[in-house]
Amino acid sequence: MCHSSHDDLEIKTKIRMSGIKGLQGVVRKTVNDELQANIWDPQHMDKIVPSLLFNLQHVEEAESRSPSPLQAPEKEKENPAELAERCLRELLGRAAFGNIKNAIKPVLIHLDNHSLWEPKVFAIRCFKIIMYSIQPQHSHLVIQQLLSHLDANSRSAATVRAGIVEVLSEAAVIAATGSVGPTVLEMFNTLLRQLRLSIDYALTGSYDGAVSLGTKIIKEHEERMFQEAVIKTIGSFASTLPTYQRSEVILFIMSKVPLPSLHHPMETGRTGENRNRLTQIMLLKSLLQVSTGFQCNNMMSALPSNFLDRLLSTALMEDAEIRLFVLEILISFIDRHGNRHKFSTISTLSDISVLKLKVDKCSRQDTVFMKKHSQQLYRHIYLSCKEETNMQKHYEALYGLLALISIELANEEVVVDLIRLVLAVQDVAQVNEENLPVYNRCALYALGAAYLNLISQLTTVPAFCQHIHEVIETRKKEAPYMLPEDVFVERPRLSQNLDGVVIEFLFRQSKISEVLGGSGYNSDRLCLPYIPQLTDEDRLSKRKSIGETISLQVEVESRNSPEKEERVPAEEITYETLKKAIVDSVAVEEQERERRRQVVEKFQKAPFEEIAAHCGARASLLQSKLNQIFEITIRPPPSPSGTITAAYGQPQNHSIPVYEMKFPDLCVY
């Protein structure tokens, strides 16, 4: 009756309404009837659920033929779609924990059989009804069903998989408000696995890696659409998670990024390199989605060492797109007051108060974070500035990162180090040992001008602001190609001759050190030029092959090994050795415990005279040792003429007044 296809529309509607009412009666009867035990069996659910969904599909047709608003309340009961939806909600609302699976599986089969994943509108509507009808504690079961269905459709068309992913996204956001439970990492693991499979499909052109006559043709743009849907789903679901779960997800995604290290070998060959690069880009995109809007007061928790090390390692790669993602991810984490959009354009504002920056004092936790990781951050910013493939977006991201560190994480020491870093970047453009193109050199000059203009106004030291202002004004008149207003535009106005840059165009380290030193800053540190430390991260750079890196590392370790000259054979560890070590340690502990007991007992029970005599003897011994030390330290220096021998053959030092000493002719005062 629910599937009636009578020619007369009115009769068809009545028949379907009767069928749905019959199903509704069956559902309601299950509460107090013996049918309750078997109504949830698959053979019943496979008939009831598709019948309701079949009527739900025609809701658009029913709405298009709906009467005027005044007549709507009277006619609403005659609408099979509305009645089917109410019946479905009742059915799902009565489902117990063990019955959810049997109720959801027919929905998935119905969507498959009628190709309803591709338009995805009806599929999303179905699962919204499901998620809002079931009990919140059962929502993770629906998520698991969708994840399993996505895995089962791994070789389906990209449009079908994209539809399932978008339905999963909608369902997961609703489920996150309830109880998602242990399915959080399971969901991200499935999505990342599907992302990798999609990359393989796009590269090989087939689902099995080998193209044959019977192989389906894979459209690359459809796979790209599916990948974007997965990334969007990862971001939308992560945004609903609490901070601690979000941190776990961030670490989980970062652990999947392939890096050229000894512990995470990468695929070789042309296809392998493409797969590595696409995987890196897609996972970093996902990470950027998760990090957007991430709020964590403690940077040590937001950027733990194991995550930060891996993230910054990708900043050493040759690929410009990957480096840009790393910078944007760092900006997302550091920006906790919504200032990032205020630095999207690089400029030398004469008054930064128009930006209306939200600035808080650097907390103790942030200070600890910078003490631990600041040099690592500075090093990667410096190396990123020297990349030849940088474009305007890279310099804008670098400027934003420098500015946000100055606002969010800066104390006096950090400000000094950032100024040193930017002055070192200016030296890179001036000396040009890297043979950078003209645009890159002008961009580095402009980046330094914009940042020093910002930091000088943040520090509010008048003499510092004056020096920066003077250099900027000089550049405006004679060298505008060294300012962001002429460089970071659609058509940059550059100079072809940057080798003859006069000192008036440069920010001088000596001058800055002088003016800041007078305001209480560490002038000695400001005078030191910034030099990045060479670390093991260099071996992660793609400029060297993995084989060369490993052999070089082994060679360096073998050269620097202190055991190279005298290498003693390793002691054989046996059961007897371990037993002896345990017994010896126990014996030492027992002796120490006994000695302490005797000391305590002595001071508790011994007479006062004995204790006083004991302490007096110790004091006398200490005094005699001190007297010996004082005698040695205040004794006159030995004679430069050497020693003479006493009566018993013992050498004895002679002291000669300074004015009688004879010095060699070569001594110069």
XYZ file of C-alpha atoms in Angstrom:
669
model
C 0.000 0.000 0.000
C 2.850 2.411 0.777
C 4.239 1.817 -2.716
C 0.934 2.245 -4.522
C 1.199 3.643 -8.048
C -2.498 4.022 -8.889
C -3.252 6.205 -11.893
C -5.640 8.422 -9.965
C -3.583 10.773 -7.775
C -6.226 11.124 -5.080
C -6.788 7.370 -4.786
C -3.013 6.777 -4.774
C -2.596 9.285 -1.934
C -5.342 7.640 0.131
C -3.878 4.162 -0.377
C -0.412 5.332 0.619
C -1.776 7.182 3.634
C -3.545 4.017 4.739
C -0.368 2.001 4.355
C 1.679 4.504 6.386
C -0.987 4.629 9.101
C -0.875 0.857 9.250
C 2.915 0.963 9.737
C 2.455 3.690 12.349
C 0.035 1.448 14.218
C 2.526 -1.410 14.106
C 5.276 0.852 15.485
C 3.074 2.119 18.305
C 1.892 -1.400 19.094
C 5.455 -2.535 19.749
C 5.492 -0.690 23.082
C 3.177 -3.069 24.942
C 2.952 -6.004 22.577
C 4.888 -9.223 22.203
C 5.796 -8.091 18.684
C 8.288 -5.760 20.342
C 10.858 -8.528 20.472
C 10.964 -9.154 16.727
C 9.809 -5.921 15.045
C 13.466 -4.814 14.891
C 14.626 -7.938 13.081
C 16.156 -7.257 9.636
C 13.317 -8.989 7.756
C 10.833 -6.475 9.217
C 13.054 -3.384 9.104
C 13.903 -4.094 5.455
C 10.211 -3.637 4.630
C 9.146 -0.863 7.025
C 12.008 1.630 6.551
C 12.138 1.622 2.703
C 8.357 2.078 2.594
C 8.616 5.215 4.703
C 11.622 6.534 2.729
C 9.801 5.952 -0.553
C 7.074 8.338 0.562
C 9.587 10.824 1.935
C 11.166 11.119 -1.525
C 8.053 12.814 -2.891
C 7.989 15.637 -0.368
C 9.032 18.162 -3.007
C 6.159 17.139 -5.266
C 3.726 17.362 -2.389
C 5.013 20.822 -1.433
C 4.746 22.052 -5.013
C 1.059 21.039 -5.092
C 0.289 22.265 -1.592
C -2.846 24.433 -1.234
C -2.948 27.977 0.038
C -1.701 28.700 3.603
C -5.272 29.011 4.887
C -6.154 25.523 3.706
C -2.799 23.966 4.687
C -3.707 22.829 8.247
C -6.712 20.903 6.939
C -4.791 19.259 4.089
C -1.574 18.554 5.975
C -2.827 15.182 7.200
C -3.387 14.097 3.608
C 0.309 14.475 2.797
C 2.025 11.030 2.780
C 5.499 12.570 3.098
C 4.664 14.381 6.362
C 3.028 11.306 7.828
C 5.948 9.090 6.752
C 8.392 11.464 8.447
C 6.424 11.418 11.708
C 6.240 7.647 11.589
C 9.983 7.357 10.933
C 10.747 9.673 13.854
C 8.537 7.576 16.142
C 10.251 4.399 14.988
C 13.779 5.742 15.557
C 12.838 7.348 18.858
C 11.812 3.930 20.218
C 14.979 2.172 19.028
C 17.153 0.718 21.754
C 20.966 0.465 21.630
C 20.980 -2.947 19.966
C 18.361 -2.038 17.368
C 19.917 1.075 15.809
C 22.026 -0.907 13.350
C 19.020 -2.792 11.923
C 17.133 0.494 11.481
C 20.006 2.351 9.742
C 21.143 -0.376 7.352
C 17.933 -0.302 5.232
C 18.350 3.478 4.875
C 21.849 3.038 3.437
C 20.701 0.264 1.086
C 17.751 2.370 -0.106
C 20.041 5.343 -0.867
C 22.397 3.017 -2.759
C 19.680 1.292 -4.792
C 18.034 4.540 -5.883
C 21.311 6.482 -6.496
C 20.388 9.115 -3.943
C 23.945 9.903 -2.765
C 24.870 12.020 -5.759
C 22.249 14.783 -5.422
C 22.791 14.234 -1.635
C 19.925 16.588 -0.694
C 17.561 13.761 0.196
C 20.332 11.753 1.896
C 21.252 14.704 4.115
C 17.584 15.256 4.994
C 17.171 11.579 5.933
C 20.121 11.561 8.276
C 19.130 14.833 9.887
C 15.802 13.188 10.715
C 17.666 10.151 12.051
C 20.166 12.111 14.174
C 17.522 14.312 15.767
C 15.156 11.378 16.415
C 17.418 8.826 18.103
C 18.655 9.131 21.670
C 21.890 11.238 21.855
C 23.911 8.424 23.416
C 23.231 6.276 20.318
C 24.528 8.836 17.802
C 28.005 7.311 17.581
C 26.425 4.085 16.285
C 25.038 5.971 13.287
C 28.476 7.528 12.663
C 30.053 4.066 12.732
C 27.480 2.792 10.233
C 28.265 5.669 7.864
C 32.020 5.112 8.225
C 31.620 1.419 7.438
C 29.449 2.270 4.446
C 32.097 4.711 3.184
C 34.726 1.966 3.403
C 32.401 -0.432 1.616
C 32.049 2.117 -1.215
C 35.789 2.753 -1.559
C 35.655 1.800 -5.233
C 32.422 3.603 -6.042
C 32.316 6.774 -8.120
C 33.812 9.871 -6.543
C 30.436 11.610 -6.572
C 28.901 8.782 -4.513
C 31.751 8.874 -1.996
C 31.533 12.662 -1.808
C 27.806 12.392 -1.037
C 28.454 9.915 1.786
C 31.177 12.169 3.198
C 28.923 15.238 3.192
C 26.143 13.274 4.890
C 28.743 12.111 7.410
C 29.752 15.728 7.970
C 26.194 16.804 8.753
C 25.599 13.807 11.014
C 28.903 14.212 12.853
C 28.246 17.865 13.662
C 24.906 16.906 15.206
C 26.476 13.937 17.023
C 29.244 16.111 18.467
C 26.673 17.976 20.540
C 25.779 14.661 22.158
C 28.163 11.809 22.863
C 30.541 10.817 20.081
C 32.705 8.645 22.308
C 35.602 6.600 20.906
C 34.537 7.165 17.283
C 36.414 10.504 17.055
C 39.786 9.112 15.986
C 38.085 6.283 14.115
C 36.251 8.836 12.004
C 39.395 10.828 11.229
C 41.322 7.650 10.496
C 38.676 6.539 7.966
C 38.571 9.963 6.302
C 42.348 10.138 6.001
C 42.443 6.608 4.576
C 39.846 7.577 1.969
C 41.886 10.683 1.195
C 44.976 8.578 0.472
C 42.946 6.155 -1.669
C 41.533 9.060 -3.674
C 45.050 10.365 -4.314
C 46.066 6.926 -5.577
C 43.002 6.725 -7.819
C 43.736 10.139 -9.320
C 47.393 9.233 -9.975
C 46.864 5.747 -11.407
C 43.553 6.399 -13.176
C 42.000 3.190 -11.894
C 40.709 1.626 -8.685
C 43.082 -1.342 -8.778
C 46.274 0.413 -9.901
C 46.300 -1.251 -13.350
C 44.390 0.050 -16.341
C 42.575 -2.647 -18.333
C 39.700 -2.767 -20.793
C 37.146 -3.320 -18.042
C 38.493 -0.620 -15.749
C 36.279 2.322 -14.889
C 37.624 5.648 -16.098
C 38.340 7.907 -13.137
C 37.810 11.625 -13.603
C 40.486 13.619 -11.843
C 38.272 16.636 -11.182
C 35.705 14.404 -9.453
C 38.406 12.944 -7.211
C 39.540 16.473 -6.401
C 35.956 17.337 -5.485
C 35.831 14.314 -3.191
C 39.122 15.318 -1.545
C 37.802 18.815 -0.875
C 34.653 17.285 0.638
C 36.782 15.143 2.983
C 38.866 18.147 4.070
C 35.732 20.205 4.667
C 34.247 17.401 6.750
C 37.413 17.092 8.840
C 37.335 20.822 9.568
C 33.617 21.090 10.329
C 33.645 18.116 12.687
C 36.868 19.184 14.452
C 35.420 22.640 15.110
C 32.729 21.084 17.324
C 35.152 19.103 19.489
C 36.430 20.232 22.892
C 40.022 21.496 23.096
C 41.571 18.296 24.432
C 40.035 16.138 21.674
C 40.981 18.685 19.053
C 44.595 18.546 20.220
C 44.552 14.764 19.848
C 43.144 15.071 16.324
C 45.846 17.594 15.387
C 48.598 15.256 16.591
C 46.923 12.330 14.835
C 46.778 14.120 11.466
C 50.341 15.401 11.772
C 51.587 11.869 12.438
C 50.195 10.826 9.039
C 52.117 13.462 7.047
C 54.955 11.706 5.150
C 58.312 13.345 5.876
C 61.766 12.505 4.485
C 63.210 11.212 7.730
C 64.718 7.963 8.896
C 61.570 6.962 10.766
C 59.083 7.949 8.048
C 60.487 6.746 4.723
C 58.952 8.253 1.605
C 58.189 6.555 -1.667
C 60.748 6.970 -4.403
C 60.272 7.387 -8.122
C 58.163 9.830 -10.059
C 54.800 8.370 -9.003
C 55.968 8.055 -5.400
C 57.102 11.669 -5.277
C 53.763 12.869 -6.648
C 51.902 10.716 -4.135
C 54.037 12.055 -1.288
C 53.493 15.649 -2.355
C 49.726 15.314 -2.818
C 49.407 13.495 0.507
C 51.398 16.204 2.272
C 49.282 18.964 0.742
C 45.965 17.291 1.521
C 46.911 16.483 5.116
C 48.248 19.993 5.702
C 45.017 21.386 4.270
C 43.135 19.204 6.743
C 45.385 20.399 9.540
C 44.737 24.008 8.561
C 41.001 23.366 8.698
C 41.301 21.862 12.181
C 43.574 24.644 13.476
C 41.322 27.473 12.252
C 39.626 29.008 15.267
C 41.561 26.772 17.673
C 41.685 28.531 21.050
C 44.164 27.396 23.690
C 45.541 29.698 26.374
C 48.643 27.588 26.859
C 50.919 27.430 23.795
C 52.777 24.467 25.295
C 49.548 22.474 24.949
C 48.626 23.921 21.557
C 52.069 23.297 20.017
C 53.737 20.392 21.868
C 57.304 19.511 20.894
C 56.510 16.351 18.920
C 53.946 18.234 16.823
C 55.989 21.419 16.350
C 59.115 19.502 15.298
C 57.266 17.645 12.549
C 55.379 20.744 11.414
C 58.506 22.873 11.148
C 60.313 20.077 9.343
C 57.909 20.506 6.443
C 58.898 24.185 6.290
C 62.312 23.082 4.972
C 60.828 21.441 1.906
C 61.350 22.797 -1.569
C 57.658 22.929 -2.453
C 56.372 26.515 -2.119
C 52.752 25.453 -1.559
C 53.688 23.202 1.361
C 55.757 25.960 2.984
C 52.821 28.353 2.703
C 50.528 25.866 4.434
C 52.999 25.528 7.311
C 53.119 29.303 7.805
C 49.326 29.569 7.753
C 48.975 26.717 10.266
C 51.419 28.413 12.640
C 49.516 31.694 12.303
C 46.233 29.902 13.120
C 47.674 28.468 16.324
C 49.418 31.629 17.524
C 46.555 34.041 16.789
C 44.326 33.814 19.856
C 42.789 37.303 19.737
C 41.639 37.491 16.104
C 44.400 39.816 14.896
C 45.556 37.822 11.859
C 43.302 39.535 9.301
C 44.762 42.916 10.337
C 48.138 41.832 8.942
C 46.880 40.367 5.676
C 48.337 43.396 3.862
C 51.953 44.445 4.381
C 52.302 48.201 4.881
C 54.251 50.873 6.788
C 51.454 52.609 8.671
C 52.486 55.813 10.397
C 50.023 55.062 13.211
C 49.161 51.420 13.982
C 46.400 52.446 16.398
C 44.017 52.349 13.423
C 44.429 48.551 13.402
C 42.806 48.346 16.862
C 45.015 45.441 17.896
C 44.035 43.272 20.849
C 47.199 42.869 22.913
C 47.585 41.001 26.223
C 50.632 40.689 28.423
C 52.707 37.587 27.726
C 51.762 34.921 30.268
C 54.204 32.795 32.212
C 53.303 29.694 30.160
C 53.963 31.565 26.917
C 57.310 32.751 28.268
C 58.272 29.147 29.019
C 57.168 28.135 25.509
C 59.317 30.824 23.877
C 62.338 29.950 26.002
C 62.044 26.394 24.746
C 61.059 26.905 21.099
C 61.910 30.498 20.112
C 65.236 29.696 18.427
C 63.535 26.922 16.472
C 60.869 29.340 15.240
C 63.382 32.069 14.377
C 65.494 29.610 12.444
C 62.607 28.490 10.237
C 61.441 32.054 9.625
C 64.980 32.995 8.593
C 65.353 29.993 6.264
C 61.891 30.593 4.792
C 62.876 34.167 3.928
C 65.820 32.878 1.887
C 63.726 30.626 -0.365
C 64.001 31.587 -4.029
C 60.496 30.325 -4.905
C 58.726 32.632 -2.439
C 55.840 34.695 -3.774
C 53.848 37.576 -2.358
C 51.649 35.227 -0.294
C 54.734 33.815 1.427
C 55.988 37.252 2.461
C 52.521 38.220 3.684
C 52.396 35.034 5.777
C 55.905 35.680 7.149
C 54.929 39.238 8.065
C 51.770 37.998 9.764
C 53.726 35.365 11.705
C 56.332 37.904 12.907
C 53.613 40.361 13.888
C 51.541 37.779 15.774
C 54.573 36.491 17.691
C 55.287 40.110 18.684
C 51.708 40.564 19.926
C 50.912 37.169 21.446
C 54.221 35.775 22.722
C 56.634 38.678 23.105
C 58.530 39.780 26.167
C 61.619 41.995 26.188
C 63.970 39.165 25.200
C 61.721 38.034 22.345
C 61.471 41.594 20.981
C 65.265 41.884 20.933
C 65.629 38.535 19.144
C 62.972 39.388 16.546
C 64.718 42.677 15.744
C 68.017 40.818 15.354
C 66.284 38.284 13.102
C 64.801 40.947 10.799
C 68.121 42.777 10.595
C 69.723 39.474 9.570
C 67.071 39.134 6.841
C 68.023 42.630 5.660
C 71.639 41.436 5.457
C 70.528 38.482 3.325
C 69.043 40.908 0.807
C 72.076 43.186 0.932
C 74.893 40.624 0.711
C 72.916 38.264 -1.569
C 75.053 35.180 -1.082
C 72.042 33.099 -2.155
C 71.863 34.855 -5.574
C 68.206 35.698 -5.024
C 66.159 37.337 -7.811
C 65.602 41.094 -7.685
C 61.969 40.678 -6.547
C 62.974 38.512 -3.568
C 65.631 41.006 -2.453
C 63.231 43.948 -2.704
C 60.601 41.899 -0.869
C 63.009 41.187 2.005
C 63.859 44.897 2.291
C 60.146 45.744 2.294
C 59.319 43.002 4.812
C 61.988 44.341 7.194
C 60.685 47.902 6.860
C 57.078 46.872 7.577
C 57.981 44.779 10.605
C 60.406 47.279 12.180
C 57.783 49.996 11.683
C 55.295 47.823 13.588
C 57.610 46.747 16.415
C 58.950 50.264 16.950
C 55.425 51.515 17.596
C 54.644 48.545 19.832
C 57.737 49.197 21.978
C 56.923 52.954 22.130
C 60.587 54.009 22.394
C 60.682 57.489 20.777
C 64.293 57.311 19.570
C 63.684 53.880 18.034
C 60.533 55.085 16.269
C 62.407 58.126 14.985
C 65.228 56.062 13.443
C 62.769 53.711 11.702
C 60.680 56.655 10.488
C 63.743 58.436 9.092
C 64.876 55.388 7.087
C 61.346 54.816 5.737
C 61.039 58.469 4.695
C 64.431 58.296 2.971
C 63.323 55.192 1.072
C 60.077 56.870 0.035
C 62.028 59.696 -1.587
C 64.944 57.823 -3.147
C 64.293 54.054 -2.996
C 60.542 53.249 -3.012
C 61.359 49.785 -4.383
C 62.471 48.887 -0.816
C 59.033 49.538 0.689
C 55.974 47.238 0.707
C 53.731 49.806 -0.986
C 55.765 49.421 -4.199
C 56.751 45.758 -3.917
C 53.647 43.917 -2.713
C 51.301 45.106 -5.451
C 49.947 43.530 -8.613
C 52.730 45.112 -10.703
C 55.782 45.585 -8.473
C 58.035 48.552 -9.224
C 61.547 47.190 -8.736
C 65.099 48.413 -9.170
C 67.492 46.421 -11.334
C 70.539 47.636 -9.408
C 70.481 46.710 -5.719
C 74.231 46.341 -5.277
C 74.849 50.023 -4.570
C 72.406 50.449 -1.668
C 73.671 53.298 0.506
C 73.703 53.097 4.268
C 70.956 55.738 4.619
C 68.511 53.223 3.107
C 69.282 50.558 5.720
C 68.217 50.035 9.308
C 71.455 50.056 11.282
C 72.025 47.542 14.048
C 74.403 49.856 15.937
C 71.860 52.691 15.977
C 69.003 50.435 17.093
C 71.198 48.919 19.804
C 72.099 52.387 21.042
C 68.548 53.761 21.242
C 67.014 50.593 22.733
C 69.916 50.112 25.129
C 69.151 53.532 26.577
C 65.594 52.389 27.306
C 66.594 49.322 29.290
C 66.789 46.704 26.542
C 69.736 44.316 26.335
C 72.089 46.304 24.114
C 74.817 43.646 24.266
C 72.444 41.082 22.740
C 71.234 43.602 20.169
C 74.809 44.138 18.990
C 75.193 40.424 18.200
C 74.166 39.540 14.634
C 71.629 36.726 14.374
C 73.079 33.441 13.109
C 70.717 30.458 12.795
C 71.805 27.290 14.526
C 72.454 24.224 12.380
C 70.378 21.338 13.658
C 69.379 17.828 12.672
C 66.371 19.283 10.875
C 68.602 20.061 7.899
C 68.572 16.392 7.032
C 64.818 16.619 6.399
C 65.322 19.026 3.507
C 64.352 17.638 0.107
C 67.475 19.153 -1.398
C 69.356 16.025 -0.363
C 68.433 12.468 -1.096
C 67.607 10.189 1.765
C 70.630 7.977 1.046
C 73.043 10.898 1.176
C 71.437 12.164 4.351
C 71.727 8.847 6.160
C 75.325 8.254 5.101
C 76.263 11.822 6.025
C 74.633 11.506 9.413
C 76.356 8.197 10.116
C 79.704 9.659 9.046
C 79.319 12.733 11.266
C 78.208 10.644 14.215
C 81.165 8.300 13.774
C 83.621 11.201 13.569
C 82.231 12.953 16.604
C 81.868 9.811 18.639
C 84.068 9.975 21.764
C 84.266 6.193 21.822
C 86.007 5.981 18.458
C 89.560 5.920 19.810
C 88.988 3.736 22.844
C 86.029 1.497 22.243
C 85.621 -0.988 25.063
C 83.629 -4.138 24.479
C 80.096 -3.979 25.816
C 79.560 -5.847 29.056
C 77.576 -9.016 28.610
C 74.262 -8.718 30.444
C 73.088 -11.985 31.937
C 70.635 -13.047 34.589
C 73.425 -13.181 37.180
C 74.528 -9.623 36.295
C 71.031 -8.258 36.767
C 70.575 -10.208 39.985
C 73.870 -8.881 41.337
C 72.941 -5.273 40.422
C 69.613 -5.591 42.233
C 71.168 -7.213 45.312
C 73.968 -4.608 45.473
C 71.535 -1.708 45.225
C 69.403 -3.216 47.986
C 72.462 -3.662 50.201
C 73.544 -0.036 49.692
C 70.071 1.191 50.560
C 70.053 -0.930 53.719
C 73.436 0.469 54.799
C 72.290 4.044 54.220
C 69.082 3.433 56.151
C 71.025 1.911 59.061
C 73.468 4.837 59.158
C 70.612 7.335 59.307
C 68.944 5.365 62.100
C 72.142 5.399 64.173
C 72.586 9.163 63.744
C 69.009 9.863 64.802
C 69.288 7.494 67.756
C 72.564 9.090 68.882
C 71.093 12.597 68.938
C 67.988 11.335 70.740
C 69.673 9.267 73.500
C 73.296 10.501 73.919
C 74.084 12.969 76.760
C 74.475 16.632 75.920
C 78.244 16.691 76.701
C 78.933 13.921 74.200
C 76.926 15.642 71.464
C 78.664 18.973 72.182
C 82.102 17.314 72.052
C 81.256 15.631 68.759
C 80.057 18.873 67.174
C 83.077 20.737 68.564
C 85.452 18.246 66.983
C 83.715 18.659 63.631
C 83.904 22.454 63.968
C 87.633 22.276 64.758
C 88.226 20.063 61.718
C 86.305 22.481 59.507
C 88.233 25.440 60.894
C 91.588 23.763 60.239
C 90.590 23.067 56.630
C 89.531 26.690 56.191
C 92.824 27.899 57.643
C 94.717 25.761 55.134
C 92.658 27.171 52.268
C 93.178 30.762 53.441
C 96.912 30.191 53.804
C 97.152 28.860 50.266
C 95.121 31.716 48.758
C 96.866 34.604 50.555
C 100.416 33.246 50.243
C 102.697 35.507 48.120
C 103.296 34.375 44.532
C 106.272 32.117 43.843
C 109.502 33.652 42.651
C 109.806 33.914 38.879
C 113.423 32.862 39.238
C 112.281 29.403 40.253
C 112.751 27.401 43.481
C 115.621 26.658 45.783
C 116.237 23.462 47.677
C 115.931 23.412 51.460
C 118.172 21.483 53.811
C 116.227 18.237 53.483
C 116.071 18.274 49.722
C 112.486 19.662 49.625
C 111.851 22.480 47.089
C 110.909 25.738 48.765
C 109.360 28.803 47.098
C 111.063 32.187 47.496
C 109.182 35.455 47.315
C 110.872 38.429 45.639
C 109.429 41.953 45.680
C 107.918 42.998 42.390
C 110.311 45.905 41.924
C 113.297 43.500 42.141
C 111.889 40.988 39.638
C 113.687 40.700 36.311
C 111.379 40.226 33.319
C 112.432 39.113 29.843
C 113.045 41.852 27.286
C 110.066 40.709 25.203
C 107.557 41.607 27.904
C 105.586 44.681 26.827
C 103.372 46.692 29.144
